[in-house]
Amino acid sequence: MRVHSREGVRELAARLLRVKLSIRTRLLAFIILAILGPILASGWFAYERTTALVLESASRDMLDIVQAVSGDLDGLLGQAENDLLTLAMLPQLRDLQDTRRYGLKEEAAVLSGQLGELLAGFIARTGRYRSLAFLEPAGQRVVGAGPELPAAEMAELMARSTKTAAGQVALHQLGAALLMVTAVSGKSDAPIGQLVCELNRPGVARMLSHVNYAGVGYAFLADRQGSFLYHPLAEAMGRRTSDFPGQRDWGFTQLGQVPLADPPRSTELYRGDRWVVALRRLSRAPWGVGLAVQKDELIAKERAVGRQMLLALAFVLMLAIAVVSAISRRLTEPISRLVEGTHALARGDLSVRVEATSGDELADLSETFNLMAGNLQEKEASIQQFIRDLRSTQGQLLQAEKLSAVGQLSAGIAHEINNPLGGIILSARIVERASGSAGVLDFELLRKHCGLIGANVSRAQEIIRALLDYSRKSAEELKLVPIDPNPLIEKTVLLLQHELKKRQFHSRLDSRGIIRTDATRLQQIVVNLLVNAVAATGSSGCVTLETADEYFTESDVRQPGVVPRRVSDPPGADNSGRRLPVRAPTLAPPSFAAGDPALRISVTDDGTGIHPDDLSRIFDPFFTTKPPGEGTGLGLSIVLGMVTAMDGCIHVDTELGRGTTMAIKFPVSHTGPPRESSE
């Protein structure tokens, strides 16, 4: 991640702080950063400092070495100068030149032989020279020992040494040859030729080949342009340092510009990325002797020590990680058990307990957790027992409400049963008279009245069966099954048929939807709504029972669980001509949404309506406007509980003096075949 601003740094820091790390990881990170971090930093600093000190010490030692080697080379060159000047003073050289000038060939030949033997013996004794030769001013070789130089190089040498006077020695480089030249003067001190010696390169090589620093590196000899006059590698001879990868000028150019009379500046130290080079200018030649060592070779021991230190740090790090992990595991294991216990407790496992293995504050915390879990378990058990008792009480209330409704309907039900019983008795008497007469039996009359007896018995059985089904104690748990509510509603109407006959009763069961509901509770809902409608109307009143297919609206699903129970004007306001819609609250968000299909069951009466002051209380338990002894006040409260339990909703539309409509909506699971409207 690239950070371009302070805000980016802050954001990165905030993200790092939000990273969820365990206590063990944080403790381990703290140990590494607080302890091993400084150790690693100090070790790295010590390694770098030691490396720098080693390079400084090696540089000084290398300068001392090249100073000693340059002294040896200067001594070699000084000895060669003395030898050359001594040989230049040999009288045989002048005698040879005189005999040649006067044409004395035999004497010249004898002198040439003697001088050749002398020079050859001198080369053999000293070992410092490859060849010695006496040249006349034109560059022709008069006498000498050792291999001759090519004519072109000889001509170039004579051109360079024309200004060399007697008693002076000039040093020249021709290709790979190192030459020293001095003038030879005659009896009148006039120059008669040049004495040239070529230094023995193997001798110089032997002098430099053993030079190194602690067994590493190599010595070399180069001119002021940086071309090697001697190098351990044969392919490097005559080439510049810049021709090799990883090497540069090494300071030869700067060193070559230093005058010979400036010894303090005759040393140079080059320290590059890969090489350390100590240079010293020779005092007798414009050459430099150097000692080159690669940095890796100089600090090899230190790097080995550094690797050992890194291995030691790695071992310490692993040991620290192991120790810290063991300690942190011992410290955080009780916390981990507490965390697991809280997670189990959050999942509802109240039987979880945390073992306290230590005697510190964590043990106190574990004991407190166990005490809390035990208390919660006891509370949960008492709540479960309370719920069971509540359900039992609720079932008893439901049954009591049913029996209360049965009590209110008992007179009508008795009348409904009495009617078929009266018909049975009348038909039985007619049959009895007919069978007791002396005349011929009227089988047609007997068949007719026996049929009437059977029909009245079936009618009485149907009423009693409906009453028994309604009065049967409901199960505590809801049994939601797909049903068509219309046949159940028709069966329920039988219980109230006597009271409904006294009023104008209209039934329009036009719905086709199939709903998931509890049949027993749906029957109790319809009974309660019809009983309330009958009680609210006079003998000439009108009650309408309807079922229809509709859709849920926004008002049905708005603010689930907190829907207002009352929408009305303030107390004392004029409510004439106003319709007051009320929707009962639900305890949980409904499963339906606006636009979903719904089945509506509504009961409408033209009674007195509900007073606005009572409207907000009609679903409260034990609230009733009936005289004492005529109602329990649980009807609508139970209806509300059953409707919301079956994922339905209730709408109450009421108007004083004009009546009330109680409408219930249930979600439709699927649609059945069409049916004929019933009245």
Short mmCIF file of C-alpha atoms in Angstrom, two decimals, residues 71-471:
data_model
loop_
_atom_site.label_atom_id
_atom_site.label_comp_id
_atom_site.label_asym_id
_atom_site.label_seq_id
_atom_site.Cartn_x
_atom_site.Cartn_y
_atom_site.Cartn_z
CA GLY A 71 60.14 1.45 -1.75
CA ASP A 72 61.35 -1.90 -3.06
CA LEU A 73 60.51 -0.91 -6.63
CA ASP A 74 62.15 2.47 -6.20
CA GLY A 75 65.21 0.61 -4.89
CA LEU A 76 65.15 -1.65 -7.93
CA LEU A 77 64.94 1.34 -10.25
CA GLY A 78 67.66 3.16 -8.34
CA GLN A 79 69.97 0.15 -8.59
CA ALA A 80 69.20 -0.09 -12.29
CA GLU A 81 70.06 3.61 -12.74
CA ASN A 82 73.39 3.11 -10.95
CA ASP A 83 74.14 0.02 -13.04
CA LEU A 84 73.32 1.85 -16.23
CA LEU A 85 75.42 4.89 -15.34
CA THR A 86 78.33 2.65 -14.32
CA LEU A 87 78.20 0.72 -17.59
CA ALA A 88 77.98 3.96 -19.55
CA MET A 89 81.40 4.95 -18.17
CA LEU A 90 83.15 1.81 -19.51
CA PRO A 91 86.20 2.86 -21.65
CA GLN A 92 85.62 -0.12 -23.94
CA LEU A 93 82.50 1.64 -25.29
CA ARG A 94 84.60 4.67 -26.37
CA ASP A 95 87.37 2.43 -27.71
CA LEU A 96 84.86 0.42 -29.73
CA GLN A 97 83.38 3.56 -31.20
CA ASP A 98 86.91 4.89 -32.06
CA THR A 99 88.01 1.64 -33.77
CA ARG A 100 84.80 1.60 -35.78
CA ARG A 101 85.28 5.25 -36.73
CA TYR A 102 88.85 4.57 -37.91
CA GLY A 103 87.92 1.40 -39.77
CA LEU A 104 89.77 -1.03 -37.53
CA LYS A 105 87.48 -3.95 -38.09
CA GLU A 106 89.49 -6.64 -36.37
CA GLU A 107 90.06 -4.57 -33.27
CA ALA A 108 86.37 -3.54 -33.34
CA ALA A 109 85.32 -7.18 -33.57
CA VAL A 110 87.49 -8.11 -30.61
CA LEU A 111 86.13 -5.24 -28.53
CA SER A 112 82.54 -6.12 -29.52
CA GLY A 113 83.07 -9.68 -28.38
CA GLN A 114 84.55 -8.57 -25.09
CA LEU A 115 81.75 -6.06 -24.45
CA GLY A 116 79.09 -8.64 -25.36
CA GLU A 117 80.52 -11.12 -22.90
CA LEU A 118 80.75 -8.39 -20.25
CA LEU A 119 77.12 -7.33 -20.70
CA ALA A 120 75.87 -10.93 -20.80
CA GLY A 121 77.70 -11.75 -17.61
CA PHE A 122 76.30 -8.61 -15.97
CA ILE A 123 72.74 -9.65 -16.92
CA ALA A 124 73.33 -13.11 -15.56
CA ARG A 125 74.80 -11.88 -12.29
CA THR A 126 72.17 -9.23 -11.46
CA GLY A 127 69.02 -10.91 -12.82
CA ARG A 128 67.37 -7.50 -13.06
CA TYR A 129 67.61 -7.04 -16.82
CA ARG A 130 66.26 -8.76 -19.89
CA SER A 131 68.69 -7.09 -22.29
CA LEU A 132 71.52 -4.51 -22.46
CA ALA A 133 72.54 -2.75 -25.68
CA PHE A 134 74.79 0.08 -26.86
CA LEU A 135 73.17 2.06 -29.68
CA GLU A 136 74.74 4.64 -31.92
CA PRO A 137 72.90 7.98 -32.31
CA ALA A 138 71.03 6.71 -35.39
CA GLY A 139 69.53 3.90 -33.34
CA GLN A 140 71.53 1.05 -34.77
CA ARG A 141 72.66 -1.59 -32.28
CA VAL A 142 76.44 -1.66 -31.95
CA VAL A 143 76.83 -4.29 -29.27
CA GLY A 144 74.56 -5.90 -26.68
CA ALA A 145 73.28 -8.94 -24.86
CA GLY A 146 69.77 -10.34 -24.78
CA PRO A 147 66.90 -10.07 -27.30
CA GLU A 148 66.78 -7.09 -29.62
CA LEU A 149 63.85 -4.66 -29.77
CA PRO A 150 61.95 -4.33 -33.03
CA ALA A 151 63.23 -1.61 -35.33
CA ALA A 152 60.06 0.49 -34.99
CA GLU A 153 60.21 0.48 -31.21
CA MET A 154 63.94 1.22 -31.34
CA ALA A 155 63.32 4.26 -33.54
CA GLU A 156 60.59 5.51 -31.19
CA LEU A 157 62.89 5.02 -28.21
CA MET A 158 65.68 7.05 -29.84
CA ALA A 159 63.18 9.81 -30.66
CA ARG A 160 62.07 9.98 -27.03
CA SER A 161 65.61 9.91 -25.56
CA THR A 162 67.31 12.52 -27.74
CA LYS A 163 67.25 15.01 -24.88
CA THR A 164 68.70 12.58 -22.33
CA ALA A 165 72.13 13.91 -21.31
CA ALA A 166 75.10 12.03 -19.94
CA GLY A 167 74.68 11.21 -16.26
CA GLN A 168 70.88 11.20 -16.60
CA VAL A 169 68.60 8.17 -16.89
CA ALA A 170 65.24 8.22 -18.64
CA LEU A 171 62.55 5.59 -18.08
CA HIS A 172 60.34 4.62 -21.01
CA GLN A 173 57.54 2.18 -21.68
CA LEU A 174 57.18 0.68 -25.13
CA GLY A 175 54.30 -1.71 -25.21
CA ALA A 176 55.05 -4.28 -22.56
CA ALA A 177 58.75 -3.35 -22.34
CA LEU A 178 60.16 -1.24 -19.48
CA LEU A 179 63.29 0.53 -20.75
CA MET A 180 65.95 2.75 -19.12
CA VAL A 181 68.18 4.95 -21.31
CA THR A 182 71.30 7.04 -20.63
CA ALA A 183 73.73 8.87 -22.93
CA VAL A 184 77.31 7.68 -23.51
CA SER A 185 79.82 10.50 -24.08
CA GLY A 186 83.22 10.37 -25.78
CA LYS A 187 86.59 11.69 -24.73
CA SER A 188 85.46 15.23 -25.54
CA ASP A 189 82.19 14.70 -23.62
CA ALA A 190 80.31 14.69 -26.89
CA PRO A 191 77.56 12.00 -27.04
CA ILE A 192 78.60 8.99 -29.04
CA GLY A 193 75.50 6.82 -28.44
CA GLN A 194 72.85 5.52 -26.00
CA LEU A 195 73.08 2.69 -23.49
CA VAL A 196 69.67 0.97 -23.15
CA CYS A 197 68.59 -1.68 -20.66
CA GLU A 198 65.24 -3.49 -20.59
CA LEU A 199 64.09 -4.37 -17.10
CA ASN A 200 63.40 -8.01 -16.44
CA ARG A 201 59.59 -8.20 -16.10
CA PRO A 202 59.66 -11.65 -14.45
CA GLY A 203 61.85 -10.13 -11.77
CA VAL A 204 59.32 -7.36 -11.18
CA ALA A 205 56.58 -9.97 -11.26
CA ARG A 206 58.35 -12.05 -8.62
CA MET A 207 58.63 -8.96 -6.48
CA LEU A 208 54.89 -8.18 -6.76
CA SER A 209 53.39 -11.67 -7.00
CA HIS A 210 53.73 -12.41 -3.31
CA VAL A 211 52.23 -9.08 -2.25
CA ASN A 212 48.68 -9.35 -0.82
CA TYR A 213 46.66 -8.47 2.23
CA ALA A 214 46.11 -11.30 4.66
CA GLY A 215 46.14 -13.78 1.82
CA VAL A 216 43.60 -11.95 -0.34
CA GLY A 217 43.90 -9.40 -3.13
CA TYR A 218 46.78 -8.79 -5.53
CA ALA A 219 49.45 -6.18 -6.33
CA PHE A 220 49.82 -4.50 -9.71
CA LEU A 221 51.90 -1.88 -11.49
CA ALA A 222 50.27 0.71 -13.73
CA ASP A 223 51.06 3.93 -15.50
CA ARG A 224 49.40 7.25 -14.93
CA GLN A 225 46.60 6.45 -17.39
CA GLY A 226 45.70 3.32 -15.48
CA SER A 227 47.11 0.79 -17.94
CA PHE A 228 48.55 -2.26 -16.28
CA LEU A 229 52.30 -2.74 -16.56
CA TYR A 230 52.04 -5.76 -14.37
CA HIS A 231 48.96 -7.75 -13.41
CA PRO A 232 48.55 -11.33 -12.16
CA LEU A 233 46.27 -12.01 -15.14
CA ALA A 234 48.13 -12.14 -18.43
CA GLU A 235 45.09 -10.85 -20.36
CA ALA A 236 45.10 -7.69 -18.25
CA MET A 237 48.58 -6.61 -19.32
CA GLY A 238 48.47 -3.33 -21.22
CA ARG A 239 44.74 -2.83 -20.58
CA ARG A 240 43.07 -0.21 -18.41
CA THR A 241 41.18 -0.92 -15.23
CA SER A 242 38.03 0.51 -16.80
CA ASP A 243 38.07 -2.34 -19.31
CA PHE A 244 37.06 -4.77 -16.54
CA PRO A 245 33.49 -5.01 -15.11
CA GLY A 246 33.13 -3.58 -11.63
CA GLN A 247 36.40 -1.59 -11.84
CA ARG A 248 36.90 2.08 -12.62
CA ASP A 249 39.84 4.44 -12.89
CA TRP A 250 40.81 3.65 -9.29
CA GLY A 251 42.36 7.10 -9.00
CA PHE A 252 45.27 6.61 -11.43
CA THR A 253 44.57 9.81 -13.31
CA GLN A 254 44.66 11.90 -10.15
CA LEU A 255 47.76 10.08 -8.91
CA GLY A 256 49.56 10.51 -12.21
CA GLN A 257 49.14 14.29 -12.04
CA VAL A 258 50.99 14.53 -8.70
CA PRO A 259 54.57 15.83 -9.17
CA LEU A 260 57.36 13.53 -8.13
CA ALA A 261 58.53 16.13 -5.62
CA ASP A 262 55.33 15.89 -3.58
CA PRO A 263 55.65 12.67 -1.51
CA PRO A 264 52.77 13.44 0.91
CA ARG A 265 50.37 13.36 -2.02
CA SER A 266 51.90 10.35 -3.63
CA THR A 267 49.40 7.96 -2.01
CA GLU A 268 45.77 7.38 -2.96
CA LEU A 269 43.02 5.22 -1.45
CA TYR A 270 40.07 4.22 -3.57
CA ARG A 271 37.07 2.61 -1.86
CA GLY A 272 34.26 1.69 -4.19
CA ASP A 273 31.24 -0.56 -3.98
CA ARG A 274 33.24 -3.72 -4.64
CA TRP A 275 36.94 -2.83 -4.39
CA VAL A 276 39.36 -1.25 -1.96
CA VAL A 277 42.55 -0.11 -3.73
CA ALA A 278 45.69 1.39 -2.13
CA LEU A 279 47.97 3.26 -4.59
CA ARG A 280 51.41 4.81 -4.25
CA ARG A 281 53.34 6.79 -6.80
CA LEU A 282 56.90 5.66 -7.42
CA SER A 283 59.45 8.37 -6.73
CA ARG A 284 61.71 7.33 -9.66
CA ALA A 285 59.04 6.76 -12.31
CA PRO A 286 55.59 8.10 -13.29
CA TRP A 287 54.13 4.76 -12.33
CA GLY A 288 52.03 3.59 -9.47
CA VAL A 289 52.06 0.41 -7.52
CA GLY A 290 48.74 -0.73 -6.08
CA LEU A 291 47.12 -3.35 -3.90
CA ALA A 292 43.52 -4.25 -4.81
CA VAL A 293 41.23 -6.30 -2.55
CA GLN A 294 37.53 -6.99 -2.98
CA LYS A 295 35.37 -5.77 -0.11
CA ASP A 296 33.72 -9.15 0.24
CA GLU A 297 37.13 -10.70 0.89
CA LEU A 298 38.04 -8.03 3.45
CA ILE A 299 34.87 -8.46 5.48
CA ALA A 300 34.43 -12.20 4.92
CA LYS A 301 35.19 -12.94 8.56
CA GLU A 302 32.88 -10.20 9.73
CA ARG A 303 30.14 -11.49 7.47
CA ALA A 304 30.67 -14.96 8.87
CA VAL A 305 30.37 -13.46 12.35
CA GLY A 306 27.27 -11.57 11.18
CA ARG A 307 25.73 -14.80 9.88
CA GLN A 308 26.50 -16.48 13.17
CA MET A 309 24.95 -13.54 14.97
CA LEU A 310 21.85 -13.78 12.78
CA LEU A 311 21.63 -17.50 13.48
CA ALA A 312 21.99 -16.78 17.18
CA LEU A 313 19.29 -14.12 16.97
CA ALA A 314 17.05 -16.51 15.06
CA PHE A 315 17.60 -19.13 17.75
CA VAL A 316 16.90 -16.54 20.46
CA LEU A 317 13.81 -15.43 18.54
CA MET A 318 12.46 -18.97 18.27
CA LEU A 319 13.29 -19.61 21.91
CA ALA A 320 11.58 -16.36 22.89
CA ILE A 321 8.54 -17.25 20.80
CA ALA A 322 8.36 -20.68 22.44
CA VAL A 323 8.78 -19.27 25.96
CA VAL A 324 6.37 -16.39 25.37
CA SER A 325 3.86 -18.74 23.77
CA ALA A 326 4.05 -21.06 26.76
CA ILE A 327 3.72 -18.18 29.22
CA SER A 328 0.97 -16.47 27.24
CA ARG A 329 -0.88 -19.77 26.86
CA ARG A 330 -0.77 -20.22 30.61
CA LEU A 331 -1.93 -16.64 31.11
CA THR A 332 -4.57 -16.54 28.39
CA GLU A 333 -5.99 -20.06 28.69
CA PRO A 334 -8.36 -19.02 31.52
CA ILE A 335 -9.41 -16.03 29.44
CA SER A 336 -10.00 -18.28 26.42
CA ARG A 337 -12.14 -20.57 28.55
CA LEU A 338 -14.10 -17.55 29.75
CA VAL A 339 -14.59 -16.39 26.16
CA GLU A 340 -15.78 -19.85 25.11
CA GLY A 341 -18.08 -19.91 28.12
CA THR A 342 -19.60 -16.53 27.24
CA HIS A 343 -20.12 -17.67 23.64
CA ALA A 344 -21.85 -20.83 24.86
CA LEU A 345 -23.93 -18.74 27.25
CA ALA A 346 -24.87 -16.41 24.39
CA ARG A 347 -25.99 -19.44 22.36
CA GLY A 348 -28.34 -20.39 25.19
CA ASP A 349 -26.33 -23.11 26.92
CA LEU A 350 -26.92 -22.10 30.52
CA SER A 351 -25.30 -25.27 31.86
CA VAL A 352 -21.81 -24.13 30.83
CA ARG A 353 -19.28 -23.69 33.63
CA VAL A 354 -15.68 -22.43 33.53
CA GLU A 355 -13.01 -24.29 35.46
CA ALA A 356 -10.82 -22.04 37.63
CA THR A 357 -7.27 -23.47 37.55
CA SER A 358 -5.36 -20.52 38.97
CA GLY A 359 -5.58 -18.60 42.20
CA ASP A 360 -5.52 -15.09 40.81
CA GLU A 361 -8.08 -12.56 39.64
CA LEU A 362 -8.98 -14.76 36.66
CA ALA A 363 -10.09 -17.47 39.08
CA ASP A 364 -12.32 -14.93 40.84
CA LEU A 365 -13.70 -13.92 37.44
CA SER A 366 -14.36 -17.58 36.55
CA GLU A 367 -16.19 -18.15 39.84
CA THR A 368 -18.25 -15.02 39.25
CA PHE A 369 -19.08 -16.24 35.74
CA ASN A 370 -20.15 -19.63 37.07
CA LEU A 371 -22.30 -17.93 39.71
CA MET A 372 -23.90 -15.75 37.03
CA ALA A 373 -24.51 -18.76 34.76
CA GLY A 374 -26.06 -20.66 37.68
CA ASN A 375 -28.34 -17.75 38.51
CA LEU A 376 -29.34 -17.45 34.86
CA GLN A 377 -30.05 -21.17 34.71
CA GLU A 378 -32.26 -20.91 37.79
CA LYS A 379 -34.01 -17.88 36.34
CA GLU A 380 -34.47 -19.70 33.05
CA ALA A 381 -35.97 -22.69 34.84
CA SER A 382 -38.33 -20.45 36.80
CA ILE A 383 -39.27 -18.58 33.59
CA GLN A 384 -39.96 -21.86 31.80
CA GLN A 385 -42.12 -22.99 34.71
CA PHE A 386 -43.87 -19.63 34.66
CA ILE A 387 -44.49 -20.00 30.91
CA ARG A 388 -45.92 -23.48 31.44
CA ASP A 389 -48.15 -22.16 34.20
CA LEU A 390 -49.12 -19.22 32.01
CA ARG A 391 -50.00 -21.52 29.13
CA SER A 392 -52.04 -23.67 31.46
CA THR A 393 -53.82 -20.57 32.78
CA GLN A 394 -54.29 -19.32 29.24
CA GLY A 395 -55.86 -22.64 28.27
CA GLN A 396 -58.12 -22.46 31.28
CA LEU A 397 -59.13 -18.90 30.35
CA LEU A 398 -59.83 -19.98 26.78
CA GLN A 399 -61.94 -22.86 28.03
CA ALA A 400 -63.67 -20.58 30.51
CA GLU A 401 -64.44 -18.13 27.73
CA LYS A 402 -65.81 -20.95 25.65
CA LEU A 403 -68.00 -22.17 28.48
CA SER A 404 -69.05 -18.59 29.11
CA ALA A 405 -70.12 -18.32 25.49
CA VAL A 406 -71.88 -21.66 25.78
CA GLY A 407 -73.66 -20.35 28.87
CA GLN A 408 -74.76 -17.26 27.00
CA LEU A 409 -76.01 -19.43 24.13
CA SER A 410 -77.49 -22.15 26.28
CA ALA A 411 -81.06 -20.85 26.08
CA GLY A 412 -80.93 -20.56 22.30
CA ILE A 413 -79.21 -23.93 21.96
CA ALA A 414 -81.84 -25.53 24.23
CA HIS A 415 -84.58 -23.97 22.10
CA GLU A 416 -82.92 -25.24 18.92
CA ILE A 417 -82.69 -28.72 20.40
CA ASN A 418 -86.25 -28.51 21.80
CA ASN A 419 -87.74 -27.83 18.36
CA PRO A 420 -86.60 -31.13 16.80
CA LEU A 421 -87.46 -32.93 20.04
CA GLY A 422 -91.02 -31.54 19.82
CA GLY A 423 -91.25 -32.75 16.24
CA ILE A 424 -89.97 -36.16 17.30
CA ILE A 425 -92.55 -36.42 20.09
CA LEU A 426 -95.40 -35.32 17.80
CA SER A 427 -94.42 -37.78 15.06
CA ALA A 428 -94.00 -40.56 17.62
CA ARG A 429 -97.54 -39.97 18.97
CA ILE A 430 -99.00 -39.99 15.47
CA VAL A 431 -97.21 -43.23 14.71
CA GLU A 432 -98.38 -44.64 18.04
CA ARG A 433 -102.03 -43.79 17.31
CA ALA A 434 -101.78 -45.11 13.82
CA SER A 435 -100.30 -48.41 14.97
CA GLY A 436 -102.86 -48.78 17.80
CA SER A 437 -106.02 -48.35 15.65
CA ALA A 438 -107.96 -51.38 14.46
CA GLY A 439 -108.00 -50.21 10.93
CA VAL A 440 -105.53 -50.83 8.20
CA LEU A 441 -102.11 -49.31 8.80
CA ASP A 442 -101.27 -46.28 6.67
CA PHE A 443 -97.73 -47.15 5.68
CA GLU A 444 -97.34 -43.92 3.80
CA LEU A 445 -98.17 -41.99 6.99
CA LEU A 446 -95.78 -44.14 9.02
CA ARG A 447 -92.99 -43.64 6.47
CA LYS A 448 -93.52 -39.88 6.49
CA HIS A 449 -93.42 -39.46 10.26
CA CYS A 450 -90.51 -41.88 10.68
CA GLY A 451 -88.61 -39.72 8.21
CA LEU A 452 -89.52 -36.64 10.24
CA ILE A 453 -88.30 -38.37 13.39
CA GLY A 454 -84.95 -39.23 11.71
CA ALA A 455 -84.53 -35.69 10.34
CA ASN A 456 -85.24 -34.10 13.74
CA VAL A 457 -82.82 -36.53 15.43
CA SER A 458 -80.11 -35.64 12.86
CA ARG A 459 -80.81 -31.97 13.42
CA ALA A 460 -80.45 -32.38 17.19
CA GLN A 461 -77.29 -34.46 16.74
CA GLU A 462 -75.77 -31.82 14.45
CA ILE A 463 -76.44 -29.07 17.02
CA ILE A 464 -75.08 -31.17 19.88
CA ARG A 465 -72.00 -32.17 17.84
CA ALA A 466 -71.25 -28.54 17.01
CA LEU A 467 -71.66 -27.64 20.67
CA LEU A 468 -69.34 -30.46 21.74
CA ASP A 469 -66.72 -29.52 19.16
CA TYR A 470 -66.79 -25.96 20.32
CA SER A 471 -66.76 -26.82 24.03
#
